[in-house]
PDB file of C-alpha atoms in Angstrom:
ATOM      1  CA  UNK K   1      -6.656   1.348 -36.101  1.00 71.00           C
ATOM      2  CA  UNK K   2      -3.819   1.019 -38.605  1.00 74.00           C
ATOM      3  CA  UNK K   3      -5.873  -1.370 -40.811  1.00 80.00           C
ATOM      4  CA  UNK K   4      -8.974   0.785 -40.625  1.00 76.00           C
ATOM      5  CA  UNK K   5     -11.046  -2.035 -39.176  1.00 81.00           C
ATOM      6  CA  UNK K   6     -13.798  -1.818 -36.512  1.00 80.00           C
ATOM      7  CA  UNK K   7     -16.237   0.868 -35.526  1.00 82.00           C
ATOM      8  CA  UNK K   8     -14.965   1.711 -31.997  1.00 83.00           C
ATOM      9  CA  UNK K   9     -11.555   1.768 -30.395  1.00 85.00           C
ATOM     10  CA  UNK K  10     -11.328   1.723 -26.542  1.00 85.00           C
ATOM     11  CA  UNK K  11      -8.137   3.293 -25.359  1.00 89.00           C
ATOM     12  CA  UNK K  12      -6.502   4.603 -22.169  1.00 91.00           C
ATOM     13  CA  UNK K  13      -6.867   8.403 -21.983  1.00 94.00           C
ATOM     14  CA  UNK K  14      -3.162   9.115 -22.853  1.00 95.00           C
ATOM     15  CA  UNK K  15      -3.355   6.753 -25.865  1.00 94.00           C
ATOM     16  CA  UNK K  16      -6.564   8.430 -27.116  1.00 94.00           C
ATOM     17  CA  UNK K  17      -4.882  11.833 -26.762  1.00 95.00           C
ATOM     18  CA  UNK K  18      -1.813  10.696 -28.591  1.00 93.00           C
ATOM     19  CA  UNK K  19      -4.011   9.243 -31.370  1.00 91.00           C
ATOM     20  CA  UNK K  20      -5.966  12.505 -31.713  1.00 92.00           C
ATOM     21  CA  UNK K  21      -2.735  14.578 -31.866  1.00 92.00           C
ATOM     22  CA  UNK K  22      -1.308  12.527 -34.632  1.00 91.00           C
ATOM     23  CA  UNK K  23      -4.470  11.785 -36.587  1.00 88.00           C
ATOM     24  CA  UNK K  24      -6.778  14.734 -35.880  1.00 86.00           C
ATOM     25  CA  UNK K  25      -8.862  14.457 -38.989  1.00 87.00           C
ATOM     26  CA  UNK K  26      -9.273  10.604 -38.957  1.00 86.00           C
ATOM     27  CA  UNK K  27     -11.082  10.024 -35.722  1.00 86.00           C
ATOM     28  CA  UNK K  28     -13.637  11.492 -33.338  1.00 89.00           C
ATOM     29  CA  UNK K  29     -12.836  11.369 -29.657  1.00 91.00           C
ATOM     30  CA  UNK K  30     -15.790  10.551 -27.415  1.00 91.00           C
ATOM     31  CA  UNK K  31     -15.128  11.115 -23.739  1.00 91.00           C
ATOM     32  CA  UNK K  32     -17.543   9.355 -21.252  1.00 91.00           C
ATOM     33  CA  UNK K  33     -19.215  11.477 -18.672  1.00 92.00           C
ATOM     34  CA  UNK K  34     -17.967   9.020 -16.087  1.00 90.00           C
ATOM     35  CA  UNK K  35     -14.997   6.697 -15.861  1.00 89.00           C
ATOM     36  CA  UNK K  36     -12.823   4.714 -13.375  1.00 86.00           C
ATOM     37  CA  UNK K  37      -9.624   6.347 -12.375  1.00 86.00           C
ATOM     38  CA  UNK K  38      -7.111   3.568 -13.088  1.00 82.00           C
ATOM     39  CA  UNK K  39      -3.633   4.228 -11.755  1.00 81.00           C
ATOM     40  CA  UNK K  40      -1.055   1.429 -12.101  1.00 81.00           C
ATOM     41  CA  UNK K  41       1.033   0.676  -9.064  1.00 86.00           C
ATOM     42  CA  UNK K  42       4.619   1.894  -9.135  1.00 91.00           C
ATOM     43  CA  UNK K  43       7.407   0.171  -7.074  1.00 94.00           C
ATOM     44  CA  UNK K  44      11.137  -0.409  -7.107  1.00 96.00           C
ATOM     45  CA  UNK K  45      11.841  -4.094  -7.624  1.00 97.00           C
ATOM     46  CA  UNK K  46      15.147  -4.277  -5.829  1.00 95.00           C
ATOM     47  CA  UNK K  47      15.969  -7.736  -7.156  1.00 95.00           C
ATOM     48  CA  UNK K  48      16.131  -6.277 -10.648  1.00 97.00           C
ATOM     49  CA  UNK K  49      17.444  -2.842  -9.899  1.00 97.00           C
ATOM     50  CA  UNK K  50      20.289  -4.271  -7.814  1.00 97.00           C
ATOM     51  CA  UNK K  51      21.245  -6.602 -10.646  1.00 97.00           C
ATOM     52  CA  UNK K  52      20.963  -3.766 -13.203  1.00 96.00           C
ATOM     53  CA  UNK K  53      22.586  -1.099 -10.950  1.00 97.00           C
ATOM     54  CA  UNK K  54      19.532   1.177 -11.288  1.00 97.00           C
ATOM     55  CA  UNK K  55      18.282   1.233  -7.644  1.00 97.00           C
ATOM     56  CA  UNK K  56      19.276   4.923  -7.159  1.00 97.00           C
ATOM     57  CA  UNK K  57      17.613   6.113 -10.329  1.00 97.00           C
ATOM     58  CA  UNK K  58      14.499   4.035  -9.648  1.00 97.00           C
ATOM     59  CA  UNK K  59      14.283   5.493  -6.071  1.00 97.00           C
ATOM     60  CA  UNK K  60      14.739   8.960  -7.501  1.00 96.00           C
ATOM     61  CA  UNK K  61      11.958   8.380 -10.035  1.00 94.00           C
ATOM     62  CA  UNK K  62       9.514   7.355  -7.272  1.00 94.00           C
ATOM     63  CA  UNK K  63      10.570  10.174  -5.051  1.00 95.00           C
ATOM     64  CA  UNK K  64       9.888  12.755  -7.833  1.00 95.00           C
ATOM     65  CA  UNK K  65       6.934  11.150  -9.670  1.00 92.00           C
ATOM     66  CA  UNK K  66       4.342  13.368  -7.991  1.00 92.00           C
ATOM     67  CA  UNK K  67       6.263  16.625  -7.842  1.00 96.00           C
ATOM     68  CA  UNK K  68       4.825  19.518  -9.772  1.00 97.00           C
ATOM     69  CA  UNK K  69       7.629  19.326 -12.425  1.00 96.00           C
ATOM     70  CA  UNK K  70       6.975  15.696 -13.043  1.00 96.00           C
ATOM     71  CA  UNK K  71       3.241  16.109 -13.128  1.00 96.00           C
ATOM     72  CA  UNK K  72       3.529  18.822 -15.769  1.00 97.00           C
ATOM     73  CA  UNK K  73       5.917  16.692 -17.813  1.00 96.00           C
ATOM     74  CA  UNK K  74       3.574  13.750 -17.634  1.00 95.00           C
ATOM     75  CA  UNK K  75       0.666  15.954 -18.569  1.00 97.00           C
ATOM     76  CA  UNK K  76       2.527  16.962 -21.731  1.00 95.00           C
ATOM     77  CA  UNK K  77       2.517  13.240 -22.675  1.00 95.00           C
ATOM     78  CA  UNK K  78      -1.222  12.813 -22.022  1.00 95.00           C
ATOM     79  CA  UNK K  79      -1.117  11.358 -18.542  1.00 95.00           C
ATOM     80  CA  UNK K  80      -3.695  13.080 -16.420  1.00 95.00           C
ATOM     81  CA  UNK K  81      -2.044  14.945 -13.613  1.00 94.00           C
ATOM     82  CA  UNK K  82      -3.176  14.121 -10.010  1.00 91.00           C
ATOM     83  CA  UNK K  83      -2.455  17.643  -8.891  1.00 94.00           C
ATOM     84  CA  UNK K  84      -5.672  19.608  -9.336  1.00 94.00           C
ATOM     85  CA  UNK K  85      -3.846  22.925  -9.979  1.00 96.00           C
ATOM     86  CA  UNK K  86      -1.781  21.382 -12.727  1.00 97.00           C
ATOM     87  CA  UNK K  87      -4.858  19.571 -14.189  1.00 96.00           C
ATOM     88  CA  UNK K  88      -6.499  23.015 -14.514  1.00 96.00           C
ATOM     89  CA  UNK K  89      -3.377  24.284 -16.332  1.00 97.00           C
ATOM     90  CA  UNK K  90      -3.909  21.553 -18.823  1.00 97.00           C
ATOM     91  CA  UNK K  91      -7.686  21.919 -19.091  1.00 95.00           C
ATOM     92  CA  UNK K  92      -7.274  22.522 -22.844  1.00 94.00           C
ATOM     93  CA  UNK K  93      -5.959  18.912 -23.159  1.00 95.00           C
ATOM     94  CA  UNK K  94      -7.971  17.008 -20.529  1.00 95.00           C
ATOM     95  CA  UNK K  95     -11.710  16.881 -20.134  1.00 94.00           C
ATOM     96  CA  UNK K  96     -12.181  18.235 -16.572  1.00 93.00           C
ATOM     97  CA  UNK K  97     -15.842  17.715 -16.572  1.00 93.00           C
ATOM     98  CA  UNK K  98     -15.449  13.855 -16.526  1.00 93.00           C
ATOM     99  CA  UNK K  99     -16.618  12.245 -13.223  1.00 93.00           C
ATOM    100  CA  UNK K 100     -13.787  10.055 -12.104  1.00 92.00           C
ATOM    101  CA  UNK K 101     -14.503   7.285  -9.589  1.00 91.00           C
ATOM    102  CA  UNK K 102     -12.204   4.827  -7.959  1.00 89.00           C
ATOM    103  CA  UNK K 103     -12.465   1.037  -8.248  1.00 89.00           C
ATOM    104  CA  UNK K 104     -14.057   0.838  -4.783  1.00 91.00           C
ATOM    105  CA  UNK K 105     -16.903   3.113  -5.820  1.00 90.00           C
ATOM    106  CA  UNK K 106     -17.950   0.420  -8.253  1.00 87.00           C
ATOM    107  CA  UNK K 107     -17.693  -2.449  -5.857  1.00 93.00           C
ATOM    108  CA  UNK K 108     -14.069  -3.429  -6.523  1.00 92.00           C
ATOM    109  CA  UNK K 109     -12.449  -5.260  -9.440  1.00 89.00           C
ATOM    110  CA  UNK K 110     -14.477  -8.488  -8.942  1.00 94.00           C
ATOM    111  CA  UNK K 111     -17.787  -6.680  -9.190  1.00 95.00           C
ATOM    112  CA  UNK K 112     -16.576  -4.660 -12.097  1.00 90.00           C
ATOM    113  CA  UNK K 113     -15.411  -7.708 -14.000  1.00 92.00           C
ATOM    114  CA  UNK K 114     -18.660  -9.574 -13.285  1.00 95.00           C
ATOM    115  CA  UNK K 115     -20.914  -6.694 -14.423  1.00 94.00           C
ATOM    116  CA  UNK K 116     -19.001  -5.555 -17.450  1.00 90.00           C
ATOM    117  CA  UNK K 117     -16.689  -8.305 -18.768  1.00 92.00           C
ATOM    118  CA  UNK K 118     -18.075 -11.747 -17.754  1.00 94.00           C
ATOM    119  CA  UNK K 119     -19.986 -13.638 -20.439  1.00 95.00           C
ATOM    120  CA  UNK K 120     -23.307 -11.914 -20.820  1.00 94.00           C
ATOM    121  CA  UNK K 121     -22.086  -8.692 -19.219  1.00 94.00           C
ATOM    122  CA  UNK K 122     -22.411  -5.019 -20.373  1.00 92.00           C
ATOM    123  CA  UNK K 123     -19.565  -5.425 -22.839  1.00 89.00           C
ATOM    124  CA  UNK K 124     -21.237  -8.465 -24.460  1.00 92.00           C
ATOM    125  CA  UNK K 125     -24.592  -6.546 -24.649  1.00 93.00           C
ATOM    126  CA  UNK K 126     -22.886  -3.586 -26.390  1.00 88.00           C
ATOM    127  CA  UNK K 127     -20.916  -5.881 -28.723  1.00 83.00           C
ATOM    128  CA  UNK K 128     -23.998  -7.945 -29.818  1.00 86.00           C
ATOM    129  CA  UNK K 129     -26.299  -5.064 -30.410  1.00 76.00           C
TER     130      UNK K 129
END
């Protein structure tokens, strides 16, 4: 992106929203009609938090991650809120018409990888055409 190379840039939704906010005239944002809802796992790694004395703050973070206040704060930074009411509040930022499925809807990660990313998969078909 910074070098102006390539025709298409695939990004996480929050990264695409950040890019459009900072370079609104430089890029067009194309939102697919369907996508996979990918949510990273979140956990407290006590071996690290105990060593760094951050166990309490880490537990507080997890305990508050899905509160309305946190969901609004995260939405401000381009992370799609899980709370439907808050998502509607940010409908000017997020495309609420997109159909979001979960990994299991597509047969699990192994099936997704095989279909889209393995040699000769959909990604290769798109890339070579």
